[in-house]
PDB file of C-alpha atoms in Angstrom:
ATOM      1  CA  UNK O  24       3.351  35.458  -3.057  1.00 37.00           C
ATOM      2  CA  UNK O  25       6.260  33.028  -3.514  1.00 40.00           C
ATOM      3  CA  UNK O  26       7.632  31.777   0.042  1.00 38.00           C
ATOM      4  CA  UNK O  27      11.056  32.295   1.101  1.00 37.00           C
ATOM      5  CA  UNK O  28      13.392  30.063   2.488  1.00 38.00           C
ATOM      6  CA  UNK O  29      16.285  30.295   4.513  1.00 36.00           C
ATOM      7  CA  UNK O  30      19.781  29.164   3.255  1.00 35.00           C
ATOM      8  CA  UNK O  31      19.276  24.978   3.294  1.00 38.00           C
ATOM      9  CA  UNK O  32      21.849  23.155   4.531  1.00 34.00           C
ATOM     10  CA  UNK O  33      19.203  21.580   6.494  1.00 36.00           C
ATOM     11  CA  UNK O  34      19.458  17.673   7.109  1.00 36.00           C
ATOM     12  CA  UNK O  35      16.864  17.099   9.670  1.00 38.00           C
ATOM     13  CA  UNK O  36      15.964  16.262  12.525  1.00 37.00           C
ATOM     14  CA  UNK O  37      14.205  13.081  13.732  1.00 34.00           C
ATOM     15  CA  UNK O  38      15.791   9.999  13.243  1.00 31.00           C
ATOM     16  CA  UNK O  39      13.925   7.610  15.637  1.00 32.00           C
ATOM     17  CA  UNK O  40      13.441   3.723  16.067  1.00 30.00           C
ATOM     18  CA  UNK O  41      10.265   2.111  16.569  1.00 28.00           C
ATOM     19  CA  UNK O  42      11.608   1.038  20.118  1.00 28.00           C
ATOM     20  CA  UNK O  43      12.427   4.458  21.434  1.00 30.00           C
ATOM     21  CA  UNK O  44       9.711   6.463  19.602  1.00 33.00           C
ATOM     22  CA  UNK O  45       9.233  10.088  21.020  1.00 32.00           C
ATOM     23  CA  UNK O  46       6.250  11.442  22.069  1.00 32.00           C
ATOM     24  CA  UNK O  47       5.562  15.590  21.442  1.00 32.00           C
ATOM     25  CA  UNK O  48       4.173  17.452  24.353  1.00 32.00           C
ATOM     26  CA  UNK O  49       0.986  16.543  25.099  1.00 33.00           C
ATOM     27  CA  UNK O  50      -0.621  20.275  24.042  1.00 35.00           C
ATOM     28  CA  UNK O  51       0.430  19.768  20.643  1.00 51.00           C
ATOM     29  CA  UNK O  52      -1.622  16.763  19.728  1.00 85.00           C
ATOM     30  CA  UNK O  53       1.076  15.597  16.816  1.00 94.00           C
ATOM     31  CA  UNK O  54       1.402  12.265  16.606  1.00 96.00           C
ATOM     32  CA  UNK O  55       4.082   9.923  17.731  1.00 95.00           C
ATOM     33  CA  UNK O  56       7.674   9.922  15.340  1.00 96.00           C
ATOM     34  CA  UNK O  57       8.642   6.807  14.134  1.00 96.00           C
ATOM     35  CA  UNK O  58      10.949   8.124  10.876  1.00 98.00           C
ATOM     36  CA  UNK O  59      11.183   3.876  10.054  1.00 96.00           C
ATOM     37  CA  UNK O  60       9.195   1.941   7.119  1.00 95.00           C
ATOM     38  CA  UNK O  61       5.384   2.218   8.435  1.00 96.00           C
ATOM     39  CA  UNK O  62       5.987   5.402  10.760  1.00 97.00           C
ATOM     40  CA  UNK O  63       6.218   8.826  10.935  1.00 98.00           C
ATOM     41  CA  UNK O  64       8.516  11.702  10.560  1.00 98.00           C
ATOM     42  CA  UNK O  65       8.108  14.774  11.773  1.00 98.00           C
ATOM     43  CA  UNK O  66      10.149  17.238   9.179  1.00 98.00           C
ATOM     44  CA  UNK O  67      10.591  20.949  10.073  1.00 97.00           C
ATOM     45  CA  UNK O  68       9.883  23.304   6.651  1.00 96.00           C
ATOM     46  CA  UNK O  69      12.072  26.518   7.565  1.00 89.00           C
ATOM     47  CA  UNK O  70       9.794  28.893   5.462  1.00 89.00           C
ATOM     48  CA  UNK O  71       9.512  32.691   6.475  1.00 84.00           C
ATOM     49  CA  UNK O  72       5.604  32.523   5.178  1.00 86.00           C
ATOM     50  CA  UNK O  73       2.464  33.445   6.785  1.00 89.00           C
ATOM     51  CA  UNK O  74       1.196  30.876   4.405  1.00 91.00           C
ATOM     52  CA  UNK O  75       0.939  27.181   4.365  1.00 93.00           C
ATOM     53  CA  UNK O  76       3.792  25.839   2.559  1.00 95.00           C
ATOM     54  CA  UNK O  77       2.512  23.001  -0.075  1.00 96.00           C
ATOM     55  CA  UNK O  78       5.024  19.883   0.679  1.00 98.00           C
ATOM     56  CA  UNK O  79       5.369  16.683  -1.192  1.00 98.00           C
ATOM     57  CA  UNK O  80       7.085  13.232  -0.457  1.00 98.00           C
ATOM     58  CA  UNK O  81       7.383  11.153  -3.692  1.00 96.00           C
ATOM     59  CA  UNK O  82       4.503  12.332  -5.536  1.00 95.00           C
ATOM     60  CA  UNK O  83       1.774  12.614  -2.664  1.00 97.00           C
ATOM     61  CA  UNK O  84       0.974  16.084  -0.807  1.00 98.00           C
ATOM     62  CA  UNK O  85       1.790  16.342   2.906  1.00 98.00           C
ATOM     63  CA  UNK O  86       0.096  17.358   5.661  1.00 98.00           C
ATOM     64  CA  UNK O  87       1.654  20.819   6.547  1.00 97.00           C
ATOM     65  CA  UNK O  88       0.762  22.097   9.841  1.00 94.00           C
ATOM     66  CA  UNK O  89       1.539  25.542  12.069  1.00 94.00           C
ATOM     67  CA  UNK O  90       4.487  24.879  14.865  1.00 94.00           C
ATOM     68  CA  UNK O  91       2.507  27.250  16.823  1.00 91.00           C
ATOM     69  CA  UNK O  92       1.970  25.571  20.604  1.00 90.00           C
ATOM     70  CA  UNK O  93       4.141  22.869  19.848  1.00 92.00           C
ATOM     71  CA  UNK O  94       7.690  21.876  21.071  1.00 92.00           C
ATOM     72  CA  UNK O  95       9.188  22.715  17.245  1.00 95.00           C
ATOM     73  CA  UNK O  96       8.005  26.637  17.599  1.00 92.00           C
ATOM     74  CA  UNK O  97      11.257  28.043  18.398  1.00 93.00           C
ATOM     75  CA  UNK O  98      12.987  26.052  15.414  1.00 95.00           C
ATOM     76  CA  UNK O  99      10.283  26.537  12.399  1.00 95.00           C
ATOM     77  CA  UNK O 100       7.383  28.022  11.710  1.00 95.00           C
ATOM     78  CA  UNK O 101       6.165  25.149   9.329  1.00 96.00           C
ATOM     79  CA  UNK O 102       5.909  20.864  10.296  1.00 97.00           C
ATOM     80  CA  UNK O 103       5.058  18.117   7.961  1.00 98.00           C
ATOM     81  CA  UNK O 104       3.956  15.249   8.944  1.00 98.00           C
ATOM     82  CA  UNK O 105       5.657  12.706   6.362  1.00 98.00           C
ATOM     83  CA  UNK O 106       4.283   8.805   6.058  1.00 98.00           C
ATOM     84  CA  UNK O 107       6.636   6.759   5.151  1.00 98.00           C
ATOM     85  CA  UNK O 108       5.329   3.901   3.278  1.00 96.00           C
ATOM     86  CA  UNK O 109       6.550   0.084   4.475  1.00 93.00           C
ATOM     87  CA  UNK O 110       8.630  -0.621   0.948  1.00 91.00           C
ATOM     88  CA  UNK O 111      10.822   2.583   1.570  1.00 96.00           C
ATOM     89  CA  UNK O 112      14.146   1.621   1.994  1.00 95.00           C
ATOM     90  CA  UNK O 113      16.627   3.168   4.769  1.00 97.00           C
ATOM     91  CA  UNK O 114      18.848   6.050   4.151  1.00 98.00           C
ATOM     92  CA  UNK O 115      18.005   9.877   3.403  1.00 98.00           C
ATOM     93  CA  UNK O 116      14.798  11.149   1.385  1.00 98.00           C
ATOM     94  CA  UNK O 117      13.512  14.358   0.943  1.00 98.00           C
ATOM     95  CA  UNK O 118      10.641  16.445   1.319  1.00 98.00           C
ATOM     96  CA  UNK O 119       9.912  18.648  -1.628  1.00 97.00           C
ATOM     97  CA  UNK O 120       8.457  22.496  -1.180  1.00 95.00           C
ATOM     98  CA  UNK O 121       8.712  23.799  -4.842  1.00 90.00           C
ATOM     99  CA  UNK O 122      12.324  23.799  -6.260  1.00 90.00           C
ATOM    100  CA  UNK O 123      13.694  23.231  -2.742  1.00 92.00           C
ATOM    101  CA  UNK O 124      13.932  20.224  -0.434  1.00 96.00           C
ATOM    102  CA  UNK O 125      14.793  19.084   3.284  1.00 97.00           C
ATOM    103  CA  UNK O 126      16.380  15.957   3.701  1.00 98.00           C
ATOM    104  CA  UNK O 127      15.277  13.401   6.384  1.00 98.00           C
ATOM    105  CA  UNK O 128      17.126  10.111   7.180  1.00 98.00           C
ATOM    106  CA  UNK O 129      14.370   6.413   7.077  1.00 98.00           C
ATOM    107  CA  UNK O 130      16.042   3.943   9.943  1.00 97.00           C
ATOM    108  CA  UNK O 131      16.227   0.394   8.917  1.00 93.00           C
ATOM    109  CA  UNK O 132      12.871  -1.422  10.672  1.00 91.00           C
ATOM    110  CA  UNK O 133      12.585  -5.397  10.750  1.00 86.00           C
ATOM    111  CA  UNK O 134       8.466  -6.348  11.316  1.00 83.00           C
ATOM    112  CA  UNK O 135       7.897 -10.232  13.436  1.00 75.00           C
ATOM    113  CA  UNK O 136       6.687 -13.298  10.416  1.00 71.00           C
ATOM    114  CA  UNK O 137       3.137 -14.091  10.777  1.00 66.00           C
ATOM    115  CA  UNK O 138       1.754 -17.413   9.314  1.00 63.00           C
ATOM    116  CA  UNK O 139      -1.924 -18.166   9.259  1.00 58.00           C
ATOM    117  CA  UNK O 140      -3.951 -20.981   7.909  1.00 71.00           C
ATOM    118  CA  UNK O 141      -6.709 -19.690   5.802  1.00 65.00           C
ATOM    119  CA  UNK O 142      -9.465 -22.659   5.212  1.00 68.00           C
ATOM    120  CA  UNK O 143     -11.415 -20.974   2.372  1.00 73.00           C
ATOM    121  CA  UNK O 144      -8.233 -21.833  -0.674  1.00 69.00           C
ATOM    122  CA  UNK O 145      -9.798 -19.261  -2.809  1.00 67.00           C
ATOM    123  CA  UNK O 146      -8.865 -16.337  -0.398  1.00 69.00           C
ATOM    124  CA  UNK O 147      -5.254 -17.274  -0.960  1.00 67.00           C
ATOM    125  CA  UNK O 148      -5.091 -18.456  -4.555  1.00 78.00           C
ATOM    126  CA  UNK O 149      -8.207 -16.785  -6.402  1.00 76.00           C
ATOM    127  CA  UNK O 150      -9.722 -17.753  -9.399  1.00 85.00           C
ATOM    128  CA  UNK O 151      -9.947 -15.857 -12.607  1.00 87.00           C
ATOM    129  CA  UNK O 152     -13.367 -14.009 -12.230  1.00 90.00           C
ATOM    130  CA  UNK O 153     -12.215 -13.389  -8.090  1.00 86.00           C
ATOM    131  CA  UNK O 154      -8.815 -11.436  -9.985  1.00 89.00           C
ATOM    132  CA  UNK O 155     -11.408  -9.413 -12.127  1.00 92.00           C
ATOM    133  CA  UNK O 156     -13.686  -8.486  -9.021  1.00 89.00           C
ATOM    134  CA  UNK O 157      -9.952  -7.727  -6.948  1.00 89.00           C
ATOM    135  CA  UNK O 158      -8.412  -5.537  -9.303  1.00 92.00           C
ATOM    136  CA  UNK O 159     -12.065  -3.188  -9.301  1.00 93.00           C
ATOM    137  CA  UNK O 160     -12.230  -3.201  -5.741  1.00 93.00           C
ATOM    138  CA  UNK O 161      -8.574  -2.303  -5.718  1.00 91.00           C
ATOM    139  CA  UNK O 162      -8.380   0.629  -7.855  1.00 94.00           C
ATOM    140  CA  UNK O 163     -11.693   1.784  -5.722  1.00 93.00           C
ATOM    141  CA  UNK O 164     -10.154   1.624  -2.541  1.00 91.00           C
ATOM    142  CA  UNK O 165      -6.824   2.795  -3.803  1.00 92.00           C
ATOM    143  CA  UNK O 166      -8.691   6.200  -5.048  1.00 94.00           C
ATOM    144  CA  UNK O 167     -10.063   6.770  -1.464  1.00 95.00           C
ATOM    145  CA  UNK O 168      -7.214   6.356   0.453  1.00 95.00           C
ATOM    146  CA  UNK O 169      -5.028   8.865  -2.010  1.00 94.00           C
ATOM    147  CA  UNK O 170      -8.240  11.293  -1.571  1.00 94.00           C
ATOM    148  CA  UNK O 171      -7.222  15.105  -0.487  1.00 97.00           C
ATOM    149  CA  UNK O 172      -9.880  17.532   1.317  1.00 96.00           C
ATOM    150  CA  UNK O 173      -8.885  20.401   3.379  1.00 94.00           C
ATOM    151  CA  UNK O 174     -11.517  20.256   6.118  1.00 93.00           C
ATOM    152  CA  UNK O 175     -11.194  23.517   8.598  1.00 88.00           C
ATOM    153  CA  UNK O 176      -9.665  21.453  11.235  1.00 87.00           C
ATOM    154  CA  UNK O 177      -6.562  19.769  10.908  1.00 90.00           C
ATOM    155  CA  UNK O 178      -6.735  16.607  12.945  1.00 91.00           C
ATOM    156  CA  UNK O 179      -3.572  14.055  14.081  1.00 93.00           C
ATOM    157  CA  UNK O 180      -5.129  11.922  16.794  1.00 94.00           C
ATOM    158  CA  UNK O 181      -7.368   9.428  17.338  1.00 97.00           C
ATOM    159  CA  UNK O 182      -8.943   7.116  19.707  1.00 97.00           C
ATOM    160  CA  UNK O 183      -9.119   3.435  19.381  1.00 97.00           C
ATOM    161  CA  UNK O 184     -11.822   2.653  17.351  1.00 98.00           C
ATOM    162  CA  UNK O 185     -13.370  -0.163  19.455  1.00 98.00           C
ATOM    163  CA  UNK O 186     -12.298  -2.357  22.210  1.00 96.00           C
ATOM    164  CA  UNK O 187     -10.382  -5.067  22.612  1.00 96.00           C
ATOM    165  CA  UNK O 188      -7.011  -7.104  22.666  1.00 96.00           C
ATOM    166  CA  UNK O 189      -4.545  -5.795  19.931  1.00 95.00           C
ATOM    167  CA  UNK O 190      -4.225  -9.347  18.352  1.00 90.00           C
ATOM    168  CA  UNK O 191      -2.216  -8.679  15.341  1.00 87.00           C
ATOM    169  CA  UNK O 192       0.408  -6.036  15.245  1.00 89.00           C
ATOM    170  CA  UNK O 193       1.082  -3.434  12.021  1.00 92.00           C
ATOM    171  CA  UNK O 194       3.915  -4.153   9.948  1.00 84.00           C
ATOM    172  CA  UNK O 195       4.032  -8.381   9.912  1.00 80.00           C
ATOM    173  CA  UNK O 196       5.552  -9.866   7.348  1.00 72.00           C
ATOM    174  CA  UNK O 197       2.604 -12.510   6.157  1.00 53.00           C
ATOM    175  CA  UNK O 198       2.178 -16.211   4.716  1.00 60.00           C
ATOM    176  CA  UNK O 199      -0.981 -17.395   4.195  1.00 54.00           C
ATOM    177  CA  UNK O 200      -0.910 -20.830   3.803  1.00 59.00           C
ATOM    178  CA  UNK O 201       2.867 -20.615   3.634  1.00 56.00           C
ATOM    179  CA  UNK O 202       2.697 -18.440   0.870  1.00 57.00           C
ATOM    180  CA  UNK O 203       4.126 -15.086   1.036  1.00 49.00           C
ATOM    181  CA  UNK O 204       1.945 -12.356   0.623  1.00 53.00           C
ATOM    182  CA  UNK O 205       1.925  -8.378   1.246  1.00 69.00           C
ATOM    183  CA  UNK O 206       3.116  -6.829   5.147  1.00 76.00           C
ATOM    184  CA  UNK O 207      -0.099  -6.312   7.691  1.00 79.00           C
ATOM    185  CA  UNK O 208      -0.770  -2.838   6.769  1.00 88.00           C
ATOM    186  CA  UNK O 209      -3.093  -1.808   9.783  1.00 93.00           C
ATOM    187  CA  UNK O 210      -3.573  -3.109  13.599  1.00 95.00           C
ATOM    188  CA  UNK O 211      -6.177  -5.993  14.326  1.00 94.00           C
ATOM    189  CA  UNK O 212      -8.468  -5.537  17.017  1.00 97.00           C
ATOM    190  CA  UNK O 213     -10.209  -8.506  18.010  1.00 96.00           C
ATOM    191  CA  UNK O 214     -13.505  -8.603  19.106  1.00 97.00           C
ATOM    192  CA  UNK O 215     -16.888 -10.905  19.372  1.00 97.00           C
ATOM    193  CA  UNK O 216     -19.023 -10.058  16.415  1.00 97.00           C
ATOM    194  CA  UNK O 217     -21.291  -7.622  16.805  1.00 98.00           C
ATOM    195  CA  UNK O 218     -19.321  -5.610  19.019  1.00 98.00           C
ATOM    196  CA  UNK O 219     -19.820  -1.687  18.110  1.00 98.00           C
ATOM    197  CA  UNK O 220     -17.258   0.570  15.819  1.00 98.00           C
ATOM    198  CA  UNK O 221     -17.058   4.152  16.436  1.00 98.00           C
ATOM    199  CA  UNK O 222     -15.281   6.927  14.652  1.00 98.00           C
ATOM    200  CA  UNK O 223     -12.023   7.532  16.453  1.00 97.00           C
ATOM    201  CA  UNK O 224     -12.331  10.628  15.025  1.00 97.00           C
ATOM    202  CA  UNK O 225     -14.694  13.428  13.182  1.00 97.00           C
ATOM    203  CA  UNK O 226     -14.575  12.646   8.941  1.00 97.00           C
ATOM    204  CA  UNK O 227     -16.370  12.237   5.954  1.00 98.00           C
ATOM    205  CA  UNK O 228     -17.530   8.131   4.175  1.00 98.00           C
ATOM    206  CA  UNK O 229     -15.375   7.824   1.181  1.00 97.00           C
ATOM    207  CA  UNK O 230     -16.372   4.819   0.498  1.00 97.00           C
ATOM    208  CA  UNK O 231     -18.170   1.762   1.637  1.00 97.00           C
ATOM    209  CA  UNK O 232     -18.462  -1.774   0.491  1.00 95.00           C
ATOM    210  CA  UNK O 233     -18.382  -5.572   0.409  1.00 96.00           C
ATOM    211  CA  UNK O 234     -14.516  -6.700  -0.541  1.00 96.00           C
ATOM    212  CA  UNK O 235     -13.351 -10.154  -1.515  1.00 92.00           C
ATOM    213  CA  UNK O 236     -10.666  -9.500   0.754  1.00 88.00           C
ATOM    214  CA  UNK O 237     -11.529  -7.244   3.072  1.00 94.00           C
ATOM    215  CA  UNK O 238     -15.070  -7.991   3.558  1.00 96.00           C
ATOM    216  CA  UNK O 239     -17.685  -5.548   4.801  1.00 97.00           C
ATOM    217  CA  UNK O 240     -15.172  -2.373   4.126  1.00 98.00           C
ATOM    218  CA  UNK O 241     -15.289   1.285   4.970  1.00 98.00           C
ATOM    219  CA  UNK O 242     -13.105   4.239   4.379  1.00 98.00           C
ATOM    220  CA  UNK O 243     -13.063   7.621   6.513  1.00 98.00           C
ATOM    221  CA  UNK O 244     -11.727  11.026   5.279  1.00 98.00           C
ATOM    222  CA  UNK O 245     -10.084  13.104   7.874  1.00 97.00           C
ATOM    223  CA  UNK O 246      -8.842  15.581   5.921  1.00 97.00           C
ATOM    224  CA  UNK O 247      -5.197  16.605   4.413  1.00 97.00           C
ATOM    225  CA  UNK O 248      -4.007  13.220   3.184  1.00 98.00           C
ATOM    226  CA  UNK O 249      -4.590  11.322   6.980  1.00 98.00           C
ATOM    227  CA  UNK O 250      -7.328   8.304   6.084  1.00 98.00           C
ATOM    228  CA  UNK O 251      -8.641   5.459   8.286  1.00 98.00           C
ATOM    229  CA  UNK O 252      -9.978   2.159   7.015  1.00 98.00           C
ATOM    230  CA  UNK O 253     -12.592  -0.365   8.892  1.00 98.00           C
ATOM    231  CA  UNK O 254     -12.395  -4.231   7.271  1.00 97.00           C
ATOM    232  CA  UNK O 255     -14.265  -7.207   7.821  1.00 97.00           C
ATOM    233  CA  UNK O 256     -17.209  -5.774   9.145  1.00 98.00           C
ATOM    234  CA  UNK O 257     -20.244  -7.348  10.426  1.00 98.00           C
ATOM    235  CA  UNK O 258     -22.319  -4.152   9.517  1.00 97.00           C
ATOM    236  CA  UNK O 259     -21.782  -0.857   7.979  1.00 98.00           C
ATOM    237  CA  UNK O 260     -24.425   1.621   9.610  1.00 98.00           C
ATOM    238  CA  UNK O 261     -23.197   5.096   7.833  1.00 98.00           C
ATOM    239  CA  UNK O 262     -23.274   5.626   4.074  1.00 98.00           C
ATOM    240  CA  UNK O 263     -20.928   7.071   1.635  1.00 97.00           C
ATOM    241  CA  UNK O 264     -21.286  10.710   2.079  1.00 97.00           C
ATOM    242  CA  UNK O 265     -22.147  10.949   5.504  1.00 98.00           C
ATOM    243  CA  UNK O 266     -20.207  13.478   7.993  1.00 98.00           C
ATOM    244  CA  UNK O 267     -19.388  11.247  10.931  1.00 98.00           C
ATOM    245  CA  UNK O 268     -18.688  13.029  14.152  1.00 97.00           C
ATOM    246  CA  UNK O 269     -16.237  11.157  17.219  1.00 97.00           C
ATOM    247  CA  UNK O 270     -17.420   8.142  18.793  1.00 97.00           C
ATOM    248  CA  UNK O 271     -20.590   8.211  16.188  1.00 98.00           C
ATOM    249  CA  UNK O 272     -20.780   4.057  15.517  1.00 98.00           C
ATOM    250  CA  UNK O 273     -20.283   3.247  12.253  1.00 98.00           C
ATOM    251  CA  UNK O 274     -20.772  -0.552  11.927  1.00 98.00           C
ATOM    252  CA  UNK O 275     -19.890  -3.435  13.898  1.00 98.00           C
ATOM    253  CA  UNK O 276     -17.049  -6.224  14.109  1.00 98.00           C
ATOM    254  CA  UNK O 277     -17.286  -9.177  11.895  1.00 98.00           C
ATOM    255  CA  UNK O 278     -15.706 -11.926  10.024  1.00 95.00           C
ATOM    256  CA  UNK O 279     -16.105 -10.948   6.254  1.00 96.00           C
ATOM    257  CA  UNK O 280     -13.440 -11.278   4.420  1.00 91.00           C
ATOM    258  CA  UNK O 281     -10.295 -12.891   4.565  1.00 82.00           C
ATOM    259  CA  UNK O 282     -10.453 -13.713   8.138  1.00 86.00           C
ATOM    260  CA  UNK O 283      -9.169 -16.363  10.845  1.00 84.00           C
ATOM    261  CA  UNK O 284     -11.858 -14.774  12.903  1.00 89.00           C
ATOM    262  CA  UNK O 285     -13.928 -12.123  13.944  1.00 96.00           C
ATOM    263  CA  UNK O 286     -12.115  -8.533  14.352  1.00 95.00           C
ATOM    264  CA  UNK O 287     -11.244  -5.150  13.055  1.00 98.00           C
ATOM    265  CA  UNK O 288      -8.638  -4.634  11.070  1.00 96.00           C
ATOM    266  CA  UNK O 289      -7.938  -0.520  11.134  1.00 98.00           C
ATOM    267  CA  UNK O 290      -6.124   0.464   8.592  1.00 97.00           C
ATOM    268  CA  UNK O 291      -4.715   4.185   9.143  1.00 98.00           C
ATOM    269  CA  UNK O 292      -3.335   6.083   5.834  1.00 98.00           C
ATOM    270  CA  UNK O 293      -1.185   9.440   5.851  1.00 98.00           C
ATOM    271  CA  UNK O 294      -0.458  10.881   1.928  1.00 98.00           C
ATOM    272  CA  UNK O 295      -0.794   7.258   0.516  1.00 97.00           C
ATOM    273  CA  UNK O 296       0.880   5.380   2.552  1.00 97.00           C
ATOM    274  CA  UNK O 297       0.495   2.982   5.408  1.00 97.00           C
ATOM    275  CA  UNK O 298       1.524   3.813   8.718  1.00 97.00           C
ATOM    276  CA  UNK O 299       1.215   2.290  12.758  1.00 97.00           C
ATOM    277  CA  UNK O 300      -2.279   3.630  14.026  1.00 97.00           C
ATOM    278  CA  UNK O 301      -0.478   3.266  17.214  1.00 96.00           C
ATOM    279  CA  UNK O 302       1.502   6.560  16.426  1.00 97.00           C
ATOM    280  CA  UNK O 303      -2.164   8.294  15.899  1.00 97.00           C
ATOM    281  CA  UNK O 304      -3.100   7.506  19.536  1.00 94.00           C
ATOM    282  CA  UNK O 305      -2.252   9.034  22.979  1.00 86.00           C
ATOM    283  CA  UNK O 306      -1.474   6.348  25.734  1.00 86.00           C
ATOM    284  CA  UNK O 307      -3.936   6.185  27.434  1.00 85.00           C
ATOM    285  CA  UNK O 308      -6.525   5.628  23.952  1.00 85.00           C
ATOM    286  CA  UNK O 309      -4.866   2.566  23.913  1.00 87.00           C
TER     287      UNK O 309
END
């Protein structure tokens, strides 16, 4: 049965800088909005259809979820939760439901420089055979975290995976060595080795593995397009397959990898791209 939409002249809603993010009510369990390069926007689908509306960004699915008990209810029956990967640039884009779309405006977001000194040369500049092993590992982990399953619970929070000081922030703009290289994709946690990982959420082992970059490596799927990722581990304890339940430990914090020193670097994906796991976490998880 083909959904129906009201007249569009819909140019939504949530325009919000990293500074002066704004948090849903507390019931609903949605996570942060941050409509910048590396957050979140929350866009309203305006669909009169008992059924879940099938919404794209770009080429990646969206995770589509019921306004029911949230602070959108009396404005649409339908919410996607749209990352926004860190190379988009500012200005409007649009979410895609079928021959239709609903615009959303990307605010212009400037990440801090990072430089580090990495002593091991070949983690920086690698050598021919190190490309060959990169570009396998890459197209591995690049086929998890684009993964779709549509588990019977819809989750959008998490808790913080294990403890410690937040040493590197998400979004950095990096030089290793004083060479340029990709934005920090994911939050560093740093911790002595050893120190337990759990599961900041229920999920299934995608994959798991020893990276030339990111060490000891191991990739959760939540369900609907919303991914986490665990690098330079010390020890993975789960294996790929396993259904991991919250605060089930699934390794523990190392220095594998391209490291400075031992801790966690949590990657958190939403329909391919890259966002702040900060957004995924309530206050007082932090």
């Amino acid at each position: 049965m083909p959904s129906l939409i009201r007249p569009l002249v819909v140019t939504l809603l949530i325009m919000a800088s990293f500074s002066g993010r704004l948090m849903a009510d507390s019931g609903s369990m949605l996570p942060e909005v941050a409509a910048v390069p590396g957050g979140i926007a929350h866009v309203l689908l305006p669909i009169d259809s008992p059924l879940q509306p099938e919404a794209y960004f770009g080429k990646h699915r969206l995770l589509v979820q019921s306004t029911h008990n949230t602070r959108y209810q009396q404005q649409a029956p339908w919410l996607a939760l749209v990352g926004i990967p860190l190379s988009t640039q500012a200005g409007t884009h649009q979410v895609k439901i079928g021959n239709q779309a609903v615009d959303f405006t990307v605010a212009d977001k400037q990440y801090r420089e990072q430089r580090l000194t990495i002593k091991n040369k070949r983690k920086v500049n690698p050598n021919k055979l190190d490309m060959e092993r990169i570009g396998g590992e890459k197209q591995r982990m690049l086929a998890a975290l684009a993964s779709w399953s549509e588990p019977a619970q819809t989750l959008t929070r998490f808790n913080k995976p294990t403890p410690g000081p937040y040493s590197s922030p998400f979004g950095l703009r990096r030089f290793f060595n004083d060479q340029p290289r990709k934005p920090h994709s994911g939050l560093d946690i740093a911790a002595p080795i050893g120190t337990p990982i759990q599961a900041p959420a229920s999920g299934v082992v995608m994959d798991a593995g020893d990276y030339f970059f990111n060490g000891r490596n191991l990739i959760l799927d939540h369900g609907r397009g919303l991914i986490t990722m665990y690098s330079h581990m010390e020890r993975i304890d789960v294996a790929i397959g396993d259904q991991v339940s919250t605060g089930q430990q699934l390794g523990t914090v190392g220095s594998s990898g391209r490291v400075t020193g031992p801790h966690l670097h949590w990657t958190v994906s939403l329909n391919n791209a890259r966002v702040d796991p900060m957004l995924f976490m309530a206050p007082e998880a932090r």
